[in-house]
Coordinates of C-alpha atoms in Angstrom, one line a residue:
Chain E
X1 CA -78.8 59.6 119.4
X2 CA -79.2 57.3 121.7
X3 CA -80.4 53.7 120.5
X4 CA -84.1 52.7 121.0
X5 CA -85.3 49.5 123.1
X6 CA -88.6 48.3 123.9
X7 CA -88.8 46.3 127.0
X8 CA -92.2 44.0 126.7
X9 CA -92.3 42.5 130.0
X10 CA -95.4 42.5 132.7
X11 CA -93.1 41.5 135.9
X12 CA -93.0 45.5 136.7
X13 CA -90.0 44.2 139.0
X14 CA -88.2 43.0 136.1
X15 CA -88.8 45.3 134.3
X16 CA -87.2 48.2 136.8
X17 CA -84.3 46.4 136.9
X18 CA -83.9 45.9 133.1
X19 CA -84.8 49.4 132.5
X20 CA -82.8 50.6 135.1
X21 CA -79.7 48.9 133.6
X22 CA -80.3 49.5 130.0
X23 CA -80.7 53.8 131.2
X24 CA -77.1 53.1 132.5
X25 CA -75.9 51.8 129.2
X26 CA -77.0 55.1 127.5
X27 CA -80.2 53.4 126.0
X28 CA -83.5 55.0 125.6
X29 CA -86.1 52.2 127.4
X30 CA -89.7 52.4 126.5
X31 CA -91.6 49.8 128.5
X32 CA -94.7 47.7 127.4
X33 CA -96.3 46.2 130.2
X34 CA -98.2 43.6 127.7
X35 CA -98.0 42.2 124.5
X36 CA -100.5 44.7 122.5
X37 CA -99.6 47.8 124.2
X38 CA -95.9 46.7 122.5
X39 CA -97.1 46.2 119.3
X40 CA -98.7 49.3 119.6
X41 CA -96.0 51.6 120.5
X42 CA -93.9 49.0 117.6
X43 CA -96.0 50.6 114.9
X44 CA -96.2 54.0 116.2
X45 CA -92.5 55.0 116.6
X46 CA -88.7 53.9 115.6
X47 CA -87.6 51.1 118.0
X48 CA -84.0 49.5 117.2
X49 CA -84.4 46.5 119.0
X50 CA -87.1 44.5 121.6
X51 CA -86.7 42.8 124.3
X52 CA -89.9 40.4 124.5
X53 CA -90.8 38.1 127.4
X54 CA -92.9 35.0 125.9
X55 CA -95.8 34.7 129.2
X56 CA -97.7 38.4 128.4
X57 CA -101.3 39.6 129.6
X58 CA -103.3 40.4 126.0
X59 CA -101.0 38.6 123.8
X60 CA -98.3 36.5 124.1
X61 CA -95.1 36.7 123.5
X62 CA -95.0 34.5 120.5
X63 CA -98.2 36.1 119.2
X64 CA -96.5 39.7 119.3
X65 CA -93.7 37.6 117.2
X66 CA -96.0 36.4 114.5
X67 CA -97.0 39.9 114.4
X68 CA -93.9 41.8 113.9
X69 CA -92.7 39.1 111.5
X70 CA -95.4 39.3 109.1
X71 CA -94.7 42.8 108.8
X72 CA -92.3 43.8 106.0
X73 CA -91.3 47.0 108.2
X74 CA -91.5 45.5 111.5
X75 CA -89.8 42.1 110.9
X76 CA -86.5 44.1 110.2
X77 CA -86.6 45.3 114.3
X78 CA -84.1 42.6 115.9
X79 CA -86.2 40.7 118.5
X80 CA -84.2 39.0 121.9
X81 CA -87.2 36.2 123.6
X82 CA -86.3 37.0 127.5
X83 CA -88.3 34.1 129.2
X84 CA -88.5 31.6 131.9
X85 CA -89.9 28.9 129.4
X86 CA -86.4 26.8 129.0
X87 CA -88.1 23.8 126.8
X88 CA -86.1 23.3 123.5
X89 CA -89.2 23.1 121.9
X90 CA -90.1 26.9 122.7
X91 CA -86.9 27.8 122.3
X92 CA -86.8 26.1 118.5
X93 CA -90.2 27.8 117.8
X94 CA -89.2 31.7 118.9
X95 CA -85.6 31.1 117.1
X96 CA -87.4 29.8 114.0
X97 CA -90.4 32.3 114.3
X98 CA -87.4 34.6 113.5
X99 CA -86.2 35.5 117.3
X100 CA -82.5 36.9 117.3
X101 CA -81.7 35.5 120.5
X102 CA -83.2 33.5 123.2
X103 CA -82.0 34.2 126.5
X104 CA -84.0 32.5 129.9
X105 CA -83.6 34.7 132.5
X106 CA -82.7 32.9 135.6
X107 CA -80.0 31.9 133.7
X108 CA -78.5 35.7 132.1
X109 CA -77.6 38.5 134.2
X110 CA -79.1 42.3 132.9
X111 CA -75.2 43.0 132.5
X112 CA -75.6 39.5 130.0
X113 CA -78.7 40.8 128.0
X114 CA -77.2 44.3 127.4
X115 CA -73.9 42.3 125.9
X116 CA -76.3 40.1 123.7
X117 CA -77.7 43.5 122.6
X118 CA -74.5 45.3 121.6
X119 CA -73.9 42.2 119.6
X120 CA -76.9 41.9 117.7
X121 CA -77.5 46.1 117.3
X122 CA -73.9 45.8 115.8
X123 CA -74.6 43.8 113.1
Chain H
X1 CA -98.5 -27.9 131.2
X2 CA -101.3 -26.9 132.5
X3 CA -102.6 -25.1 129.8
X4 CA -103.0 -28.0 128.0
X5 CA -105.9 -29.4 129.6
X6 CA -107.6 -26.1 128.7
X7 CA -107.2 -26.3 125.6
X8 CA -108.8 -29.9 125.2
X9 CA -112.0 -28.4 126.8
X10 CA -111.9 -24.8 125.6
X11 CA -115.3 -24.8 124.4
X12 CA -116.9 -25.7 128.0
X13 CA -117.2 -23.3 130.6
X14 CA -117.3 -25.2 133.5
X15 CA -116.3 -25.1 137.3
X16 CA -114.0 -27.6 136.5
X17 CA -112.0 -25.9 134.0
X18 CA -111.1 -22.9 135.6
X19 CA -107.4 -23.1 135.8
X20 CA -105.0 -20.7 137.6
X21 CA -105.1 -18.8 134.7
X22 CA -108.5 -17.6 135.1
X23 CA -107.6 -15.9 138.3
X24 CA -104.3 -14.0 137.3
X25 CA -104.7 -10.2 137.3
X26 CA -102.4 -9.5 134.7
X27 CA -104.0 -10.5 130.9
X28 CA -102.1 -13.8 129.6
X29 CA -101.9 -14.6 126.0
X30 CA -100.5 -18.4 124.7
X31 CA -99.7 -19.0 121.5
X32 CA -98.5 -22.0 120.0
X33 CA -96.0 -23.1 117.8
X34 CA -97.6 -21.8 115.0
X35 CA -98.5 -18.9 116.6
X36 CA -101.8 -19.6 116.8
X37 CA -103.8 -18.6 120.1
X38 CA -104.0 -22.0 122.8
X39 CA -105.0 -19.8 125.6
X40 CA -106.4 -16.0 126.5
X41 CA -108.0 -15.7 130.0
X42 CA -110.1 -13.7 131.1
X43 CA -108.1 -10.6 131.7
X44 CA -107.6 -10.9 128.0
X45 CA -111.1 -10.9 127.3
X46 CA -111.8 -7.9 129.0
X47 CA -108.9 -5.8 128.3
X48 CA -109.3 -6.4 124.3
X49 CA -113.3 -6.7 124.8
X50 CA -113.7 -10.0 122.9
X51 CA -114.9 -13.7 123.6
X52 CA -112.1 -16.4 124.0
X53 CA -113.9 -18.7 122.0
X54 CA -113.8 -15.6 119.1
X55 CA -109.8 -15.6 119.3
X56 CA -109.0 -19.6 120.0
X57 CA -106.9 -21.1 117.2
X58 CA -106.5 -18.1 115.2
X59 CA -103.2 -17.2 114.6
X60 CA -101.9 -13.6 116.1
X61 CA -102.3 -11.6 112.7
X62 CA -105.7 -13.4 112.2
X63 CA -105.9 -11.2 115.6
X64 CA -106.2 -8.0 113.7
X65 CA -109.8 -8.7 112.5
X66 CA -110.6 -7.1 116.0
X67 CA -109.8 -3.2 116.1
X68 CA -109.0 -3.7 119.6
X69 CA -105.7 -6.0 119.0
X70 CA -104.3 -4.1 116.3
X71 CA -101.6 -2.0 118.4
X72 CA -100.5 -5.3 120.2
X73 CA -100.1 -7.2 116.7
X74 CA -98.1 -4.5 115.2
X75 CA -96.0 -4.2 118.0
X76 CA -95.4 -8.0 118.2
X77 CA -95.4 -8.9 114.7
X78 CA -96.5 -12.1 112.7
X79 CA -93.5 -13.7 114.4
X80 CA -94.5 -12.7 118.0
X81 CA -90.8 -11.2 119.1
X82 CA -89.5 -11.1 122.4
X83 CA -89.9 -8.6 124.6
X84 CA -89.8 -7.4 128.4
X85 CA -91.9 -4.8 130.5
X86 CA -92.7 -2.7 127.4
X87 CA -95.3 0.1 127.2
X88 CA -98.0 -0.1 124.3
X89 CA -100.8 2.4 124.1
X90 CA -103.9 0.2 123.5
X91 CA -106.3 2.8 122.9
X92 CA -106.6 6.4 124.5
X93 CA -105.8 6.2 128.8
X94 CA -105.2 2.2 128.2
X95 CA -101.7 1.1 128.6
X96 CA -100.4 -2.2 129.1
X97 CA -97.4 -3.5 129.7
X98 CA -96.3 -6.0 127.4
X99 CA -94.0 -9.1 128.0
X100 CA -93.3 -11.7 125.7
X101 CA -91.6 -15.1 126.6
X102 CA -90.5 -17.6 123.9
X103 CA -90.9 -21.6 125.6
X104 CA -88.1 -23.9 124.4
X105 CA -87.8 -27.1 124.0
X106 CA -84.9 -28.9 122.8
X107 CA -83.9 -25.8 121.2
X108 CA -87.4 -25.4 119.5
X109 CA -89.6 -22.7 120.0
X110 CA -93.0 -24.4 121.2
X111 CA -94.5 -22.0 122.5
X112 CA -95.3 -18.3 123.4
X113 CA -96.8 -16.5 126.2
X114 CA -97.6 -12.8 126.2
X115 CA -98.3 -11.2 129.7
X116 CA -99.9 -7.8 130.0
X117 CA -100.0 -6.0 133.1
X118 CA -102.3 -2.7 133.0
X119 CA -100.1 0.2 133.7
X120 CA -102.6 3.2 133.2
X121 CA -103.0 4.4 136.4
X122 CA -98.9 4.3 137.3
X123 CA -98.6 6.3 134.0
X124 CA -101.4 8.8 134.6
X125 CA -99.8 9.7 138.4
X126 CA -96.4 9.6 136.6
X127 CA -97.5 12.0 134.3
X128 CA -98.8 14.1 136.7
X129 CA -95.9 14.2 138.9
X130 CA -94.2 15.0 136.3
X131 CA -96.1 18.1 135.0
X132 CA -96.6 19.7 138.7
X133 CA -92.7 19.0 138.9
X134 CA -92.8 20.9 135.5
X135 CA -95.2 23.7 136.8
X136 CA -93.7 24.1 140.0
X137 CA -90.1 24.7 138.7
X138 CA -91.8 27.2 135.9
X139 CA -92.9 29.0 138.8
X140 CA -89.7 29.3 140.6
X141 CA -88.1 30.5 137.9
X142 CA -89.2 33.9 138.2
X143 CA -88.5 34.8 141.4
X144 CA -85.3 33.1 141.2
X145 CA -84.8 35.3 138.6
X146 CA -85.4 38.3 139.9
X147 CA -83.6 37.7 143.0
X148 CA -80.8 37.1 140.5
X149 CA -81.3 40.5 138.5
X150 CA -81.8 42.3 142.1
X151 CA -78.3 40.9 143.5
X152 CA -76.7 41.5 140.5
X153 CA -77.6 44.8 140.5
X154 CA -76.2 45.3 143.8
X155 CA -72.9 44.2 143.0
X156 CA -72.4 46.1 140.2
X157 CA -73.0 48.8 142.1
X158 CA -75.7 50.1 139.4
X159 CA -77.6 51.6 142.7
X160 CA -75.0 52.6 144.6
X161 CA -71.3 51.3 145.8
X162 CA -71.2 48.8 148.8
X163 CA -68.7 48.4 151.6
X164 CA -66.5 45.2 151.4
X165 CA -68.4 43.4 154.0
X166 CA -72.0 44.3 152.3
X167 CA -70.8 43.1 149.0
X168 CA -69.3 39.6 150.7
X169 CA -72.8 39.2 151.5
X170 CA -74.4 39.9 148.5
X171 CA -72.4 37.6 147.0
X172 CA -73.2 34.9 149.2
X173 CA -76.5 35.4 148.2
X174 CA -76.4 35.9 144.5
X175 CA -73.7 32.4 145.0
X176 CA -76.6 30.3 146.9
X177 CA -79.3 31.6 144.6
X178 CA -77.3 30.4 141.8
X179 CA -77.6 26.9 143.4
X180 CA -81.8 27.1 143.4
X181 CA -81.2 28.0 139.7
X182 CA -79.6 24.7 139.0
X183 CA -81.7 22.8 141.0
X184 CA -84.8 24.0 139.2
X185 CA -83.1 23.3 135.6
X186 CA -82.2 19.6 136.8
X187 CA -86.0 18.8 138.2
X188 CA -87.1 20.4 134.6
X189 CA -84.5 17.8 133.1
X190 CA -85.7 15.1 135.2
X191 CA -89.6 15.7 134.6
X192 CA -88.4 16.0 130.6
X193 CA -87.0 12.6 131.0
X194 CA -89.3 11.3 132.7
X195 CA -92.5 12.6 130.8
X196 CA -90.4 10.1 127.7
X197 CA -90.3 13.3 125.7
X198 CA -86.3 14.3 126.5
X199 CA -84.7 13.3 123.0
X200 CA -86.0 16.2 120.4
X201 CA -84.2 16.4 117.6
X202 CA -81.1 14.4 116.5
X203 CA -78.4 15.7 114.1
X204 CA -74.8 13.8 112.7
X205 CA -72.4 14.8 115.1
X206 CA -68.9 15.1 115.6
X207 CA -68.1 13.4 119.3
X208 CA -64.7 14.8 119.6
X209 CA -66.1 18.7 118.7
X210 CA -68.6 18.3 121.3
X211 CA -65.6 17.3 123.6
X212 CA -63.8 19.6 122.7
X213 CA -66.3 22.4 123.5
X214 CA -67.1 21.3 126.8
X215 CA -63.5 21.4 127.7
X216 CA -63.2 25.1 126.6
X217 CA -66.0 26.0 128.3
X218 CA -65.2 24.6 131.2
X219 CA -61.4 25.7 130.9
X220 CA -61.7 28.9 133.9
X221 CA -62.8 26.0 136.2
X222 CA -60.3 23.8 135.8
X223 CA -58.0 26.0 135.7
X224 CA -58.8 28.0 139.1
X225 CA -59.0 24.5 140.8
X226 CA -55.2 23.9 138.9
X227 CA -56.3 20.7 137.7
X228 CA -54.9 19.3 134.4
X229 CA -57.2 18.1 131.7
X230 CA -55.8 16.0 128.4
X231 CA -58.4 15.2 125.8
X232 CA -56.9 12.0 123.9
X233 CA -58.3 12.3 120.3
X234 CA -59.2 8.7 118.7
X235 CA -56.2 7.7 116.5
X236 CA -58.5 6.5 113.5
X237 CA -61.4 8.9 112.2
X238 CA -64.4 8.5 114.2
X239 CA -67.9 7.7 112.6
X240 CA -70.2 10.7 112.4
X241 CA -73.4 9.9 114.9
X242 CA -77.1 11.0 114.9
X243 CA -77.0 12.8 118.1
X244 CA -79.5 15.2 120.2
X245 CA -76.6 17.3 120.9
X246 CA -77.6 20.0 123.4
X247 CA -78.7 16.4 125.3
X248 CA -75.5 14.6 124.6
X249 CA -73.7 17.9 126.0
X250 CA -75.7 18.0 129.2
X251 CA -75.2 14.1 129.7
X252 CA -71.0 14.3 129.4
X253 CA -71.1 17.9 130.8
X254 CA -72.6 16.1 133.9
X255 CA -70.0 13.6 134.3
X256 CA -67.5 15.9 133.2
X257 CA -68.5 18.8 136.3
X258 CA -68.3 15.7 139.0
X259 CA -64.8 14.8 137.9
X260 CA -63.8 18.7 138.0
X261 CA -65.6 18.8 141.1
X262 CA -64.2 15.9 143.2
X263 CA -60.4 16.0 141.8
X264 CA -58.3 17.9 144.3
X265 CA -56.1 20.6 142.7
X266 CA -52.7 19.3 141.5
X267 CA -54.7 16.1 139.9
X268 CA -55.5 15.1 136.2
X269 CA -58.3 14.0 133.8
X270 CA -58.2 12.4 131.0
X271 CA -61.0 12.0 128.3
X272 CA -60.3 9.7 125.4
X273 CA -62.1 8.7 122.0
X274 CA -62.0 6.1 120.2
X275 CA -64.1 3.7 118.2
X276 CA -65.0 1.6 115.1
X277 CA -67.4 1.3 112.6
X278 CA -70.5 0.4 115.4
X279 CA -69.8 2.3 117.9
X280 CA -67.8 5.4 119.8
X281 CA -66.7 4.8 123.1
X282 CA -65.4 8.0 125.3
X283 CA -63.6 7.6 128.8
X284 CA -63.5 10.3 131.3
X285 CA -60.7 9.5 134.1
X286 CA -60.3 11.3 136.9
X287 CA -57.5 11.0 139.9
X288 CA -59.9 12.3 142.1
X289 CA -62.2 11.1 145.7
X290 CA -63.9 7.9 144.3
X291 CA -66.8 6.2 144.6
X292 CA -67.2 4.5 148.1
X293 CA -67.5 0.8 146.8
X294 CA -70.4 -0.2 148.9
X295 CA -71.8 2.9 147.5
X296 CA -71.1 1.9 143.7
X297 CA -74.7 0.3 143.4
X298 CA -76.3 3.2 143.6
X299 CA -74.2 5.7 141.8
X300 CA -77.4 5.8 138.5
X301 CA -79.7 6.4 140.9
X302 CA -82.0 9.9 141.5
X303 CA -80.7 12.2 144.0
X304 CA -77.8 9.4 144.7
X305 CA -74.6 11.8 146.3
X306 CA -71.5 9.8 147.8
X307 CA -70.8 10.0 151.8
X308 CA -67.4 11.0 150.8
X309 CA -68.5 14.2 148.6
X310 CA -71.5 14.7 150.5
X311 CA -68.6 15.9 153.8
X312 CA -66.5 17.9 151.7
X313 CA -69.4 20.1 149.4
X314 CA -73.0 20.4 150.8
X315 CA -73.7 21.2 146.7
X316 CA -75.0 19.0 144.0
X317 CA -78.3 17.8 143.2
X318 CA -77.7 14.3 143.1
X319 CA -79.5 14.3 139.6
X320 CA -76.1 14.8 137.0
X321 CA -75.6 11.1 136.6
X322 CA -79.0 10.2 136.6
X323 CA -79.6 12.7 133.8
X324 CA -76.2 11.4 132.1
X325 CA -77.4 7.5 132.2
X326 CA -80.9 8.1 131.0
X327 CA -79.7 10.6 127.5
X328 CA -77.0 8.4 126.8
X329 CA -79.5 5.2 126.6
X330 CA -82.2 7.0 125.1
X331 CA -79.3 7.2 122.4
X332 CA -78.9 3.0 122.9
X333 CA -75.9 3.3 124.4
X334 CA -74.1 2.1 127.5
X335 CA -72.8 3.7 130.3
X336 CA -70.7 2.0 134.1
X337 CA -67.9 3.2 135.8
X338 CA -64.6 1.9 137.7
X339 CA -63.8 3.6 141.4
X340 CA -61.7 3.2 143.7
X341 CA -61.8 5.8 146.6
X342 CA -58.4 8.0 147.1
X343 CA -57.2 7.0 143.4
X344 CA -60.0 8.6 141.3
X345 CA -62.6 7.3 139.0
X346 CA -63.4 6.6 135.1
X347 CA -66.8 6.6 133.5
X348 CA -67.2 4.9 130.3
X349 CA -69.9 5.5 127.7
X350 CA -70.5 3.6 124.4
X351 CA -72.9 5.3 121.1
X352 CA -73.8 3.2 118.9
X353 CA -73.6 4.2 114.9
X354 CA -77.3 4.5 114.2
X355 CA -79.7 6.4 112.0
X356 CA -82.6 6.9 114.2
X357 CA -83.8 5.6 117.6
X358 CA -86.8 4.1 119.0
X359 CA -88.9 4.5 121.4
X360 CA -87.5 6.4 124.6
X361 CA -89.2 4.9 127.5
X362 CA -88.3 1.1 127.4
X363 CA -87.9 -1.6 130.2
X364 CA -87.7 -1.3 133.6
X365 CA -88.0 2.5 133.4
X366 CA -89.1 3.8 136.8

């Protein structure tokens, strides 16, 4: 079976390419265009891991973080922060929020984020 | 002096006893050799909203009776310290710049004199700048990114496999795109530093392991441009120091990339360690291009980039060293250089053994 990934991104760009790549790596993408439609499709069906950009229409990022990890359930899905905020301060607050990974995107490569992924689904 | 004469008549306002001082635009405090207030012009009055004759012959912590003085006592003490060009909040959007002269005489302090110069507007537009700089590279982030993602893509050949020449292409692309990236992370260094809030959170470090790291991570470069790299470990233990260090990194990764950089292959660099009980000191020694010497001035300064370097590689922000000098004294430390052009050139940095720093923005900042 292949592994589930939620993509919660609203750059539908972005998102084609991400999606695109991870369908090549043999994952199953289910995209979330903002942050509550994610946490909706979170709670309705088995995701393995998400992929969560911070700057979301609805909710943000870190708000669909404080969700998930206030949820006994939920908070065991492994969460990677894609984002364009770079500040150590945001990156300190998703990591300690109980991100798995932060990765800013102009500095990762999709080929980057799906290595980051077989690292952390591994586990 | 002429302050003097004031203070015979302070009690009269008269024509006749307005003295220079009256018509200064910067505040100007003088305290005598008991610290006790001689003079306070009218600046003074204005920017701390009180009477002369309320402050005159009171001593500086008698000063705190008025809410409006207490940030400018605390920061000088009972002892009125030294200081130069300082920034001091002295209520919400009011900041002064503080400078604070000791007069001797025959080795005796007689007297001190406190000059404030209001700075708000400078440090409003500086903020400013600072936070469209901030925005503005947020905003390129994204599309820079998705250019990025796009090329990448391409060349993986995810959508399809590309002739030769089309992938040469695409990789000059993804190449000059990579460039933007770095500029945009350096202004978003730059407007950190410059916003006073760059040093987060400091931990006791190991020098040589953060060394070491950058050297391994920078091993394919130096490698592909066959250039030899010796890391000289201090022969004595160094002290452990209280570091930010993802800041630290950036600051000898900067210095360390110009020396990869501007060495031609075939040619060495050495970083060493060593230190005492103060302070570490690091070298980093390269037998590369050089510094023009009537260029040396300006090597600290933003956007600085050699003649020499800017002929042989159009890259480069001009922003590493910049970066490099302003972490390394937010961490009180030093940091020059010796060049000579053709034979190479070695940066030096001090760190001194501390358990916590001060204030970032000090001095003659901007």
């Amino acid at each position: 079976m292949p592994k589930k990934i939620l993509v919660i991104e609203d750059d539908k760009f972005l998102m084609k390419i991400i999606n695109k790549k991870l369908s090549s790596e043999n994952y199953d993408v289910i995209e979330a265009l903002d942050g509550k439609q994610g946490l909706d499709i979170v709670k309705n069906q088995k995701i393995d891991l998400i992929l969560l950009d911070l700057i979301l229409p609805e909710m943000d990022g870190f708000e669909v973080l404080a969700n998930l990890k206030s949820d006994p359930e939920l908070s065991r899905i492994p969460v990677i922060v894609i984002s364009n905020l770079g500040e150590a301060s945001q990156i300190e607050k998703a990591l300690k929020m109980g991100a798995d990974d932060y990765l800013i995107k102009a500095h990762f490569t999709p080929a980057e984020i799906v290595e980051r992924i077989e690292k952390i689904l591994k586990k | 002096m002429f302050w003097k004469k004031k203070k015979q008549n302070n009690v009269n306002h008269n024509i006749g006893d307005l003295t220079i001082t009256d018509y200064l635009i910067d505040g100007l405090l003088i305290f005598d050799r008991d610290n006790k207030v001689v003079l306070a012009n009218p600046r003074v009055e204005k920017f701390f909203e009180v009477r002369q004759e309320d402050i005159l012959d009171k001593s500086i912590l008698h000063l705190t009776r008025f809410r409006s003085f207490k940030p400018l006592v605390t920061f000088l003490g009972g002892g009125i310290k030294e200081c130069y060009r300082q920034d001091l909040e002295i209520r919400e959007n009011f900041i002064l710049q503080v400078t604070s002269v000791s007069v001797m005489s025959e080795g005796e302090k007689i007297s001190t004199l406190v000059i404030l110069h209001d700075v708000t507007r400078e440090r409003l537009s500086d903020k400013m700048k600072s936070e469209f700089v901030t925005l503005a590279a947020h905003q390129l982030r994204t599309p820079t990114s998705a250019v990025k993602w796009s090329l990448q893509s391409l060349m993986s050949g995810d959508i399809g496999d590309l002739n030769t020449e089309q992938k040469k292409a695409i990789e000059t692309a993804y190449i000059t795109n990579d460039r933007v990236i770095s500029l945009v992370r350096d202004l978003l260094d730059l407007a950190q530093i410059e916003e006073g809030k760059y040093i987060s959170k400091t931990e006791l470090t190991d020098m040589e392991e953060i060394i070491q790291s950058i050297i391994e991570e920078n091993k394919n470069i130096s490698d592909n441009r066959r250039l030899r790299v010796e890391f000289k470990r201090s022969q004595t233990p160094l002290p452990k120091l209280m570091l930010d260090k993802e800041k630290i990194k950036i600051a000898i990764g900067n210095i360390f990339d110009n020396a990869l950089r501007y060495t031609l292959a075939g040619g060495k660099i050495t970083i060493a360690c060593f230190g005492s009980k103060k302070q570490v000191q690091v070298e980093i020694k390269d037998t590369g291009l050089g510094i023009p010497f009537n260029e040396q001035e300006r090597v600290f300064t933003k956007f600085f980039r050699a003649e020499n370097i800017r002929r042989m590689d159009t890259e480069g922000t001009g922003l590493g060293l910049y970066i490099a000098k302003n972490i390394i004294e937010a961490h009180e430390g030093r940091i020059w250089f010796d060049s000579e052009e053709n034979k190479g050139t070695t940066f030096y940095f001090t760190i001194p053994v501390k358990e916590k720093f001060g204030q970032f923005l000090r001095g003659d900042f901007y």
